């Protein structure tokens, strides 16, 4: 076997979040307005934030291309967030860290970024931190920027392809009006978008193997977070209200015996309404 | 004195429309007692004058070369303007640039940022922001813990003020130089044939129910017989490679609010609605009478688009 230079080895951290299924039909989506919380939909299990397996996939490909290295998965969340970590481990990640503490209840994305940055400092050396472009619960997309700022490393967002180039990565990004290719020195934070493509799906054997991989559990004290930084009272962006907007339907279904007749009736309605 | 700073953007050398929408939002807040309105722009006097005509009372100009750079290169210029203006509210557009700049600025200033806001108001002297979350299924209202309040504003949420060349304002060139460790190696602009999706009066959008890429040819033909029309797509259609990502409408795509939005074989998931619910009139063409898009529409045809669309094109041609 060819000996690889240690510099080729790559140390990657992937952050994954467990969230309510974003495909929950609107009719099953309910909010407890007093508690300012989403009521878990009956029979719909929480999932890994859809962009995060894509970040994991990116990490695994970079590790495997280097031939050597480690992928560590971190999730901050309740006990059930262990499933999000297990999913990444079953995909092929090496180790997991669950950040779990009662005082994490009700925290916002900013406190989350602080906690993740502290946990990453505790883990120590890393070349690359991969995340999803945003979490499909609060739809904010701020944690990647936050972890980058807090750790003092560059941040590249909305990646559709990532390629390692020695001590740097070349990233293809999706912009509002096209694409951009950038290069950032490592260490860096990169957030991944759906354009990256489908992540691998763990096979049964890998799921069984993942059960043997270690998942450490760290509380607030383990990462050195003070009580006043935590809980809903420590939010940087207090949540004052959460509700489901009312939508009413006033649709007029266009009648007709045949598709052609419906099309004619629609064209006439649109003309009458001066829309065409 | 407190006030509002908007972070303007340019596109193809001119002030981008989102910047005027930010000024529209800022003027509303100013009228509610939030103080004066300033703007910072990577550009020169022409850009500054356009911003003043649209309601900025002071403009800080920074090196125009920052415009094509990664957002963090602009942080120093924005922070200098923030300090010079004394603003306690910063508004940024929810754009590729703003999605990067806003959160980076917030963490550096140790304050929160509300992303993609659709409503803003002053209550008790402080900003209160409303934004969609959970894919558009819910709405959240936020305030800030720290004195500085930063928000990105969703495109098409505020009207741009009418420009008035008679308005005056101070223009200050800022020497703040910024750089990024991230190097831009290349850019590929999406090919745009005809009118920009965001500017179109009519948007004809297709989804997964089109069945294949060729469905979009029929939609393009429909768009070609309608004035000021452009073609959009759902994420499902873009992910399948049937249409370019730049045409994606929705939460993670474009925001459009045309006079007429024709949704063809799109179910109407909340994340898609987040990009087009502001359309003045929605037409749905869908096989499923219970599709969310049908319920949200003004007019709907429940049938196979393959039969409806060609007939619709003929009927529109007949109407002339
Ligand atoms: C974080 C996140 C962000 C997202 N961002 C976006 C976004 O920005 N934009 C976006 O669009 N989606 C987004 N989505 C995806 C969204 O949830 C839906 O999956 C997607 O919009 C579905 O696309 P669709 O309506 O084309 O497909 P489907 O939901 O599969 O609907 C297809 C429709 O076509 C109809 N149909 C089928 N055949 C025919 C026919 N022959 N004639 C007529 N009708 C027919 C069906 O009845 C159905 O209603 C996002 C999801 C997540 C989790
Ligand atoms: N609680 C969390 N635990 C682990 N990673 C997270 C958490 N929250 C956010 N992230 C990461 O940050 C990305 C963007 O999230 P956000 O900024 O909250 O939209 C997600 O896709 C994750 O990769």
XYZ file of C-alpha atoms and ligand atoms in Angstrom:
672
model
C 0.000 0.000 0.000
C 1.180 3.483 -0.871
C 2.165 5.460 2.187
C 0.278 8.677 2.429
C 1.755 11.855 3.742
C 0.063 12.802 7.012
C -0.883 16.165 5.474
C -3.339 14.310 3.250
C -5.232 13.066 6.266
C -8.340 15.123 6.866
C -10.150 15.850 10.073
C -13.756 16.867 9.518
C -16.535 17.895 11.856
C -20.125 17.661 10.674
C -22.978 19.376 12.522
C -26.393 17.762 12.225
C -29.701 18.856 13.707
C -32.824 16.876 14.400
C -36.010 18.723 13.429
C -39.715 18.054 12.916
C -40.260 16.580 9.436
C -40.384 19.578 7.070
C -42.662 17.594 4.769
C -45.336 17.516 7.485
C -48.576 18.392 5.662
C -49.854 21.845 6.562
C -53.030 20.282 7.988
C -50.987 18.360 10.608
C -48.752 21.289 11.485
C -49.828 22.799 14.819
C -48.392 25.316 17.204
C -48.904 25.822 20.936
C -49.088 29.612 20.865
C -48.825 30.020 24.632
C -45.698 27.867 24.861
C -44.423 29.258 21.514
C -43.621 25.729 20.411
C -44.507 23.392 17.592
C -46.707 20.492 18.712
C -45.144 17.278 17.367
C -47.453 15.911 14.658
C -49.067 12.580 15.562
C -47.260 9.672 13.937
C -44.689 11.806 12.132
C -41.220 11.145 13.548
C -38.576 13.880 13.670
C -35.922 13.699 10.956
C -32.388 14.847 10.319
C -32.428 18.337 8.794
C -32.439 17.477 5.055
C -29.290 19.451 4.215
C -27.262 17.761 6.974
C -26.958 14.293 5.389
C -25.685 16.197 2.356
C -23.030 17.803 4.565
C -22.237 14.345 5.952
C -21.975 12.938 2.433
C -19.541 15.718 1.530
C -17.448 14.896 4.604
C -17.313 11.183 3.821
C -16.273 11.793 0.223
C -13.485 14.166 1.288
C -12.261 11.728 3.928
C -12.312 8.827 1.519
C -10.581 10.860 -1.194
C -7.823 11.696 1.307
C -7.600 8.016 2.180
C -7.100 8.885 5.806
C -8.909 10.976 8.345
C -11.812 11.225 10.701
C -15.361 12.479 10.530
C -16.845 13.545 13.863
C -20.566 14.284 14.053
C -21.998 16.766 16.540
C -25.596 17.432 17.336
C -27.075 19.694 19.947
C -30.520 18.575 20.940
C -32.721 16.401 23.152
C -32.054 12.690 23.800
C -33.761 11.829 20.523
C -31.094 13.802 18.618
C -28.920 10.735 19.146
C -30.837 9.316 16.151
C -29.538 12.127 13.944
C -25.991 11.247 15.024
C -26.628 7.528 14.492
C -27.805 8.257 10.974
C -24.521 10.009 10.163
C -22.534 7.209 11.816
C -24.454 4.653 9.758
C -23.616 6.645 6.644
C -19.957 6.166 7.597
C -18.926 8.900 10.043
C -16.469 7.782 12.731
C -17.539 9.278 16.057
C -20.343 11.265 17.561
C -20.832 13.943 20.188
C -24.275 14.760 21.574
C -24.619 18.132 23.261
C -27.441 17.565 25.659
C -28.463 19.559 28.691
C -31.798 20.685 30.156
C -30.554 24.273 29.884
C -30.381 23.941 26.069
C -34.183 23.870 26.013
C -35.569 26.941 24.260
C -32.211 28.356 23.128
C -31.893 30.116 19.777
C -29.566 29.669 16.795
C -27.048 32.112 18.279
C -26.665 30.255 21.562
C -26.497 27.052 19.516
C -23.610 28.455 17.482
C -21.779 29.376 20.690
C -22.288 25.873 22.094
C -21.163 24.201 18.856
C -18.083 26.422 18.635
C -17.147 25.580 22.226
C -17.660 21.874 21.611
C -15.504 22.058 18.486
C -12.765 23.794 20.488
C -12.953 20.999 23.012
C -12.630 18.395 20.272
C -9.510 20.238 19.174
C -7.870 20.173 15.771
C -10.006 20.188 12.633
C -9.493 20.958 8.965
C -13.050 21.494 7.947
C -16.473 21.968 9.538
C -19.416 21.007 7.355
C -23.008 22.049 7.982
C -26.304 22.339 6.160
C -27.133 25.677 4.525
C -29.988 26.139 6.998
C -32.101 24.130 9.389
C -35.641 23.608 8.102
C -37.240 24.390 11.462
C -36.364 28.049 11.990
C -35.110 28.530 8.423
C -32.404 30.932 9.565
C -29.087 29.813 8.081
C -26.924 31.614 10.652
C -25.102 28.880 12.551
C -22.394 28.335 9.887
C -21.541 32.055 9.916
C -21.625 32.046 13.703
C -19.309 29.092 14.199
C -16.927 30.585 11.619
C -16.866 33.968 13.346
C -16.547 32.470 16.821
C -13.653 30.226 15.783
C -12.088 32.879 13.551
C -12.096 30.779 10.376
C -13.502 31.594 6.908
C -17.018 30.553 5.965
C -18.272 29.490 2.543
C -22.017 28.880 2.184
C -24.467 27.091 -0.131
C -22.001 24.619 -1.631
C -22.949 22.338 -4.515
C -19.506 20.754 -4.869
C -16.397 20.666 -2.678
C -12.931 19.581 -3.742
C -9.822 19.487 -1.570
C -6.736 21.113 -2.920
C -3.970 20.516 -0.360
C -4.445 23.019 2.444
C -7.456 24.578 0.766
C -10.852 23.603 -0.615
C -12.404 24.685 -3.871
C -16.142 25.160 -3.547
C -18.814 25.609 -6.202
C -21.571 27.765 -4.733
C -25.142 28.390 -5.824
C -25.972 32.097 -6.072
C -29.283 33.882 -6.720
C -28.272 34.412 -10.319
C -25.940 31.555 -11.162
C -22.865 29.880 -9.708
C -19.546 30.925 -8.247
C -16.343 29.009 -7.623
C -14.281 30.053 -4.619
C -11.254 28.777 -2.799
C -10.747 28.997 0.935
C -7.744 28.034 3.014
C -8.330 25.430 5.724
C -9.500 25.312 8.424
C -12.869 26.627 7.288
C -16.621 26.213 7.646
C -18.573 25.178 4.553
C -22.374 24.908 4.387
C -23.928 22.521 1.886
C -27.092 22.921 -0.206
C -29.450 20.420 -1.854
C -27.765 20.989 -5.226
C -24.916 18.860 -3.829
C -27.023 15.820 -4.733
C -28.497 12.830 -2.945
C -26.639 11.550 0.109
C -26.016 7.807 0.460
C -28.596 5.811 2.346
C -27.231 3.565 5.113
C -27.580 -0.180 4.583
C -28.670 -2.496 7.384
C -25.130 -3.750 7.949
C -23.846 -0.204 8.363
C -26.657 0.599 10.769
C -25.575 -2.367 12.898
C -21.919 -1.309 12.731
C -22.884 2.216 13.723
C -24.387 0.885 16.945
C -20.830 0.063 18.071
C -19.406 3.527 17.374
C -18.971 5.831 20.349
C -21.214 8.778 21.033
C -20.000 11.022 23.823
C -22.529 13.138 25.655
C -21.496 16.587 26.854
C -23.542 18.953 28.978
C -23.288 22.730 29.253
C -20.605 22.497 31.948
C -18.471 20.178 29.813
C -18.150 22.860 27.145
C -17.823 25.709 29.630
C -21.111 27.473 29.030
C -22.351 29.652 31.858
C -25.930 29.490 33.126
C -26.732 33.055 32.052
C -25.871 32.227 28.433
C -28.429 29.446 28.376
C -32.150 28.787 28.403
C -34.811 30.869 26.687
C -33.795 33.858 28.853
C -30.336 33.823 27.301
C -31.656 34.126 23.744
C -30.000 36.756 21.574
C -33.208 36.902 19.530
C -36.145 36.542 21.926
C -39.200 34.799 20.503
C -42.269 36.922 21.204
C -44.890 35.029 19.252
C -45.266 31.869 17.171
C -48.443 31.131 15.215
C -49.851 29.511 12.106
C -51.013 32.126 9.597
C -54.613 31.720 8.479
C -55.176 30.852 4.864
C -58.575 30.702 3.233
C -59.478 29.173 -0.053
C -61.574 31.097 -2.600
C -60.744 28.958 -5.559
C -62.997 28.799 -8.593
C -62.608 25.425 -10.284
C -62.943 25.960 -14.028
C -65.613 23.638 -15.438
C -65.679 21.913 -18.805
C -66.413 18.547 -20.439
C -62.941 18.232 -21.932
C -59.492 19.632 -21.108
C -59.813 21.810 -24.217
C -63.085 23.293 -23.014
C -61.581 23.979 -19.594
C -58.650 25.687 -21.263
C -61.021 27.861 -23.321
C -63.043 28.793 -20.236
C -59.881 29.657 -18.323
C -58.527 31.816 -21.133
C -61.834 33.709 -21.225
C -61.905 34.180 -17.446
C -58.335 35.469 -17.490
C -59.156 37.861 -20.298
C -62.311 39.079 -18.503
C -60.217 39.689 -15.378
C -57.685 41.548 -17.586
C -54.953 39.150 -16.446
C -53.901 38.299 -20.003
C -28.806 59.393 17.631
C -30.385 56.068 16.765
C -31.329 55.367 13.182
C -31.529 52.789 10.471
C -28.672 51.701 8.236
C -29.509 49.803 5.084
C -26.842 47.745 3.350
C -27.357 48.427 -0.351
C -26.249 46.075 -3.119
C -25.426 46.661 -6.732
C -26.044 44.392 -9.651
C -24.474 44.956 -13.055
C -23.146 48.304 -11.846
C -26.458 49.761 -10.689
C -28.208 49.760 -7.339
C -30.168 46.493 -7.072
C -33.978 46.697 -6.611
C -33.788 45.031 -3.170
C -31.885 48.084 -1.888
C -34.826 50.357 -2.716
C -37.167 47.918 -0.983
C -34.907 48.179 2.077
C -35.259 51.962 1.893
C -39.033 51.509 1.722
C -38.890 49.458 4.921
C -36.505 51.917 6.569
C -38.736 54.919 5.755
C -41.683 53.162 7.400
C -39.623 52.530 10.528
C -38.356 56.091 10.465
C -41.946 57.349 10.337
C -42.580 55.248 13.459
C -39.785 57.060 15.294
C -36.745 54.905 14.521
C -34.567 57.853 13.513
C -32.879 58.814 10.296
C -32.146 56.559 7.330
C -28.610 55.952 6.078
C -27.230 53.580 3.500
C -23.880 51.994 2.785
C -22.989 50.899 -0.721
C -19.956 49.551 -2.539
C -20.112 52.149 -5.263
C -19.702 55.801 -6.085
C -21.659 58.993 -6.427
C -24.162 57.651 -8.971
C -25.222 54.846 -6.634
C -25.298 57.240 -3.661
C -27.560 59.660 -5.554
C -29.945 56.873 -6.533
C -30.180 55.852 -2.870
C -30.792 59.438 -1.779
C -33.504 59.849 -4.431
C -35.166 56.767 -2.919
C -35.095 58.128 0.607
C -31.636 57.759 2.167
C -30.626 60.809 4.202
C -26.943 59.895 4.318
C -24.902 57.528 2.207
C -21.528 55.986 2.983
C -19.750 54.834 -0.155
C -17.105 52.136 -0.121
C -14.773 50.675 -2.727
C -16.891 49.508 -5.675
C -14.550 46.540 -6.091
C -16.072 45.015 -2.938
C -19.214 44.219 -4.931
C -17.915 41.004 -6.533
C -16.039 39.876 -3.422
C -17.168 37.429 -0.743
C -19.478 39.195 1.722
C -16.993 39.231 4.598
C -14.793 41.624 2.611
C -17.573 44.209 3.076
C -17.777 43.827 6.862
C -15.272 46.584 7.605
C -17.102 49.091 5.395
C -20.462 48.215 6.912
C -19.086 48.438 10.441
C -17.522 51.824 9.683
C -20.870 53.092 8.374
C -22.617 51.622 11.392
C -20.337 53.557 13.685
C -20.476 56.776 11.703
C -24.274 56.711 11.445
C -24.924 55.623 15.019
C -27.713 53.397 13.709
C -29.214 50.817 16.044
C -31.118 49.021 13.284
C -29.410 47.428 10.273
C -31.439 46.116 7.330
C -29.912 43.786 4.747
C -31.575 42.051 1.781
C -32.189 38.301 1.884
C -29.948 37.693 -1.130
C -26.849 35.577 -1.715
C -24.799 38.510 -0.405
C -27.104 39.407 2.495
C -27.477 35.822 3.680
C -23.712 35.823 4.231
C -23.113 39.388 5.345
C -25.996 39.666 7.818
C -25.179 36.720 10.106
C -21.430 37.459 10.020
C -22.120 41.059 11.055
C -24.499 39.919 13.789
C -22.014 37.528 15.384
C -19.237 40.125 15.210
C -21.510 42.650 16.891
C -22.677 40.010 19.392
C -26.332 40.481 18.567
C -29.056 38.422 16.936
C -30.307 38.690 13.386
C -33.821 37.896 12.179
C -33.529 36.391 8.698
C -35.964 36.846 5.829
C -38.363 39.235 7.568
C -41.679 40.091 5.930
C -42.915 42.704 8.405
C -41.102 45.184 10.605
C -42.447 47.674 13.115
C -41.353 49.838 16.013
C -42.933 49.002 19.348
C -41.890 50.757 22.523
C -38.939 52.246 20.679
C -37.635 48.838 19.638
C -37.800 46.816 16.454
C -40.236 43.924 16.202
C -39.800 41.616 13.232
C -42.110 39.010 11.702
C -40.705 36.149 9.653
C -41.837 32.847 8.241
C -40.397 29.656 9.727
C -41.020 25.904 9.554
C -40.951 26.101 5.787
C -43.589 28.817 5.774
C -46.014 26.844 7.933
C -45.571 29.214 10.869
C -44.726 32.790 11.598
C -42.491 34.050 14.391
C -42.174 37.497 15.909
C -38.871 38.555 17.381
C -37.230 41.320 19.367
C -33.553 41.682 20.244
C -31.715 41.318 23.541
C -28.731 43.512 22.621
C -29.193 47.184 21.632
C -28.221 46.581 17.983
C -31.041 45.035 15.915
C -30.177 43.397 12.591
C -32.629 41.894 10.108
C -32.549 40.627 6.565
C -35.635 41.580 4.583
C -37.349 39.163 2.220
C -37.475 40.482 -1.350
C -40.868 41.833 -2.495
C -42.038 42.425 1.079
C -41.806 46.225 0.966
C -42.516 48.688 -1.826
C -39.650 50.835 -3.025
C -40.338 54.546 -2.400
C -40.976 56.657 -5.499
C -37.661 58.233 -6.474
C -37.392 62.002 -6.131
C -34.264 63.580 -7.616
C -34.965 66.681 -5.511
C -34.041 64.914 -2.257
C -30.688 65.755 -0.752
C -28.387 63.871 1.545
C -24.796 63.720 2.696
C -22.404 61.455 0.824
C -19.342 60.298 2.728
C -16.649 58.205 1.128
C -15.482 55.538 3.540
C -11.901 54.441 3.350
C -12.563 51.150 5.072
C -10.718 48.450 3.181
C -11.717 44.869 3.580
C -10.476 41.578 2.430
C -11.533 37.989 2.571
C -9.523 34.834 2.980
C -11.927 33.384 0.436
C -10.850 33.928 -3.160
C -13.327 34.056 -6.016
C -12.007 31.896 -8.854
C -14.897 32.246 -11.252
C -18.542 33.137 -11.738
C -21.101 31.670 -14.102
C -24.190 33.835 -14.467
C -27.370 31.949 -15.179
C -28.372 32.399 -18.797
C -31.335 34.677 -18.876
C -33.323 34.688 -22.030
C -35.691 37.577 -21.854
C -37.220 39.013 -18.735
C -35.923 38.374 -15.223
C -38.086 36.038 -13.177
C -38.340 38.612 -10.367
C -39.505 41.335 -12.757
C -41.980 39.282 -14.796
C -45.664 40.250 -14.795
C -46.568 36.638 -15.455
C -44.709 33.608 -14.128
C -45.412 30.167 -15.584
C -43.945 27.572 -13.204
C -43.628 23.830 -13.516
C -43.152 21.048 -10.991
C -42.417 17.373 -10.638
C -45.828 16.514 -12.089
C -44.581 17.608 -15.521
C -43.052 14.136 -15.650
C -39.949 15.058 -17.588
C -37.817 17.856 -18.916
C -39.850 18.211 -22.109
C -42.784 19.497 -20.072
C -40.854 22.724 -19.644
C -40.824 23.232 -23.434
C -44.630 23.450 -23.314
C -44.369 25.934 -20.418
C -41.869 28.044 -22.330
C -44.276 28.109 -25.254
C -47.102 29.206 -22.945
C -44.857 31.950 -21.541
C -44.022 33.071 -25.069
C -47.670 33.871 -25.859
C -48.079 35.922 -22.658
C -46.663 39.436 -22.266
C -43.797 40.001 -19.801
C -43.738 36.326 -18.846
C -40.928 34.169 -17.460
C -40.657 30.496 -16.543
C -40.054 29.270 -12.991
C -39.795 25.856 -11.376
C -40.296 24.004 -8.115
C -37.291 22.666 -6.288
C -38.330 19.114 -7.120
C -38.116 19.966 -10.831
C -34.744 21.695 -10.383
C -33.326 18.841 -8.289
C -34.314 16.457 -11.083
C -32.228 18.555 -13.452
C -35.227 19.580 -15.584
C -34.654 23.302 -15.102
C -31.752 25.433 -13.792
C -31.607 26.234 -10.048
C -31.695 29.971 -10.828
C -35.338 29.463 -11.872
C -36.309 27.856 -8.571
C -39.119 29.644 -6.786
C -39.492 29.292 -3.024
C -37.927 29.482 0.370
C -34.463 28.596 -0.891
C -35.047 30.031 -4.365
C -36.453 33.194 -5.879
C -39.234 35.282 -4.420
C -41.695 36.455 -7.049
C -44.914 38.446 -6.805
C -46.189 38.739 -10.365
C -49.656 39.849 -11.356
C -50.306 36.285 -12.537
C -48.638 33.068 -11.334
C -49.550 29.936 -13.251
C -48.503 26.847 -11.271
C -48.476 23.764 -13.428
C -48.127 20.336 -11.809
C -46.850 21.862 -8.574
C -48.416 20.560 -5.355
C -47.956 23.773 -3.372
C -45.677 22.704 -0.513
C -45.260 25.474 2.057
C -41.612 25.953 0.990
C -42.729 26.643 -2.579
C -45.556 28.936 -1.442
C -42.957 30.924 0.532
C -41.621 32.148 -2.799
C -44.858 33.030 -4.594
C -47.702 33.469 -2.116
C -47.452 37.230 -2.682
C -48.563 36.806 -6.320
C -51.633 38.938 -7.052
C -53.444 36.121 -8.878
C -52.683 32.413 -8.830
C -53.832 29.871 -11.396
C -53.286 26.168 -10.717
C -53.286 23.397 -13.277
C -53.147 20.118 -11.401
C -54.593 16.615 -11.615
C -55.311 16.596 -7.897
C -58.313 18.663 -6.710
C -56.958 18.519 -3.138
C -53.522 19.896 -3.995
C -52.581 22.820 -1.792
C -51.865 24.926 -4.883
C -55.440 24.392 -6.103
C -56.781 25.645 -2.771
C -54.514 28.692 -2.866
C -55.508 29.584 -6.430
C -58.049 32.055 -7.754
C -58.771 29.813 -10.753
C -57.864 26.145 -11.102
C -58.141 23.496 -13.763
C -58.195 19.974 -12.411
C -56.900 17.887 -15.294
C -53.794 16.578 -17.034
C -51.523 19.479 -17.934
C -50.433 17.653 -21.085
C -53.897 18.207 -22.541
C -54.629 21.552 -20.908
C -51.467 23.506 -21.708
C -51.445 23.080 -25.515
C -55.153 23.967 -25.603
C -54.538 26.998 -23.396
C -51.775 28.194 -25.720
C -54.164 27.946 -28.696
C -56.967 29.746 -26.859
C -54.676 32.590 -25.806
C -53.414 32.937 -29.362
C -57.040 33.109 -30.559
C -57.844 35.868 -28.086
C -54.898 37.743 -29.558
C -35.602 23.241 3.658
C -36.433 23.054 2.426
C -36.428 24.055 1.481
C -37.196 23.916 0.334
N -37.198 24.938 -0.569
C -38.001 24.848 -1.656
C -38.090 25.909 -2.606
O -37.414 26.933 -2.489
N -38.915 25.758 -3.665
C -39.682 24.639 -3.867
O -40.423 24.570 -4.851
N -39.602 23.623 -2.981
C -38.782 23.690 -1.899
N -38.711 22.629 -1.034
C -39.350 21.343 -1.422
C -40.839 21.281 -1.102
O -41.004 20.833 0.221
C -41.536 20.272 -2.048
O -40.914 19.019 -1.922
C -41.497 20.694 -3.514
O -41.903 22.037 -3.658
C -42.405 19.795 -4.324
O -42.311 20.126 -5.678
P -43.505 19.814 -6.680
O -44.726 20.518 -6.237
O -42.985 20.114 -8.039
O -43.645 18.241 -6.587
P -44.788 17.347 -5.937
O -45.053 17.740 -4.542
O -44.412 15.951 -6.216
O -46.096 17.719 -6.749
C -46.343 17.359 -8.077
C -47.749 17.800 -8.414
O -48.014 17.559 -9.784
C -49.336 17.097 -9.926
N -49.390 16.338 -11.197
C -48.806 15.150 -11.473
N -49.008 14.803 -12.756
C -49.747 15.794 -13.318
C -50.259 16.031 -14.617
N -50.057 15.170 -15.630
N -50.981 17.153 -14.832
C -51.205 18.041 -13.829
N -50.725 17.869 -12.577
C -49.989 16.770 -12.331
C -49.591 16.269 -8.696
O -50.985 16.184 -8.423
C -48.841 17.092 -7.625
O -49.696 18.048 -7.035
C -37.947 22.748 0.116
C -37.939 21.740 1.079
C -37.191 21.886 2.218
C -37.210 20.798 3.244
N -28.714 22.066 17.219
C -27.813 21.854 16.253
N -26.950 20.808 16.339
C -26.037 20.579 15.367
N -25.920 21.331 14.270
C -26.751 22.384 14.127
C -27.725 22.698 15.102
N -28.395 23.795 14.683
C -27.868 24.134 13.490
N -26.872 23.284 13.149
C -26.077 23.276 11.901
O -26.172 24.548 11.276
C -26.814 24.434 10.005
C -27.639 25.668 9.744
O -28.597 25.818 10.757
P -29.346 27.190 11.075
O -28.350 28.254 11.083
O -29.990 26.959 12.406
O -30.372 27.343 9.990
C -27.588 23.126 10.095
O -27.814 22.579 8.804
C -26.641 22.265 10.919
O -25.578 21.767 10.122
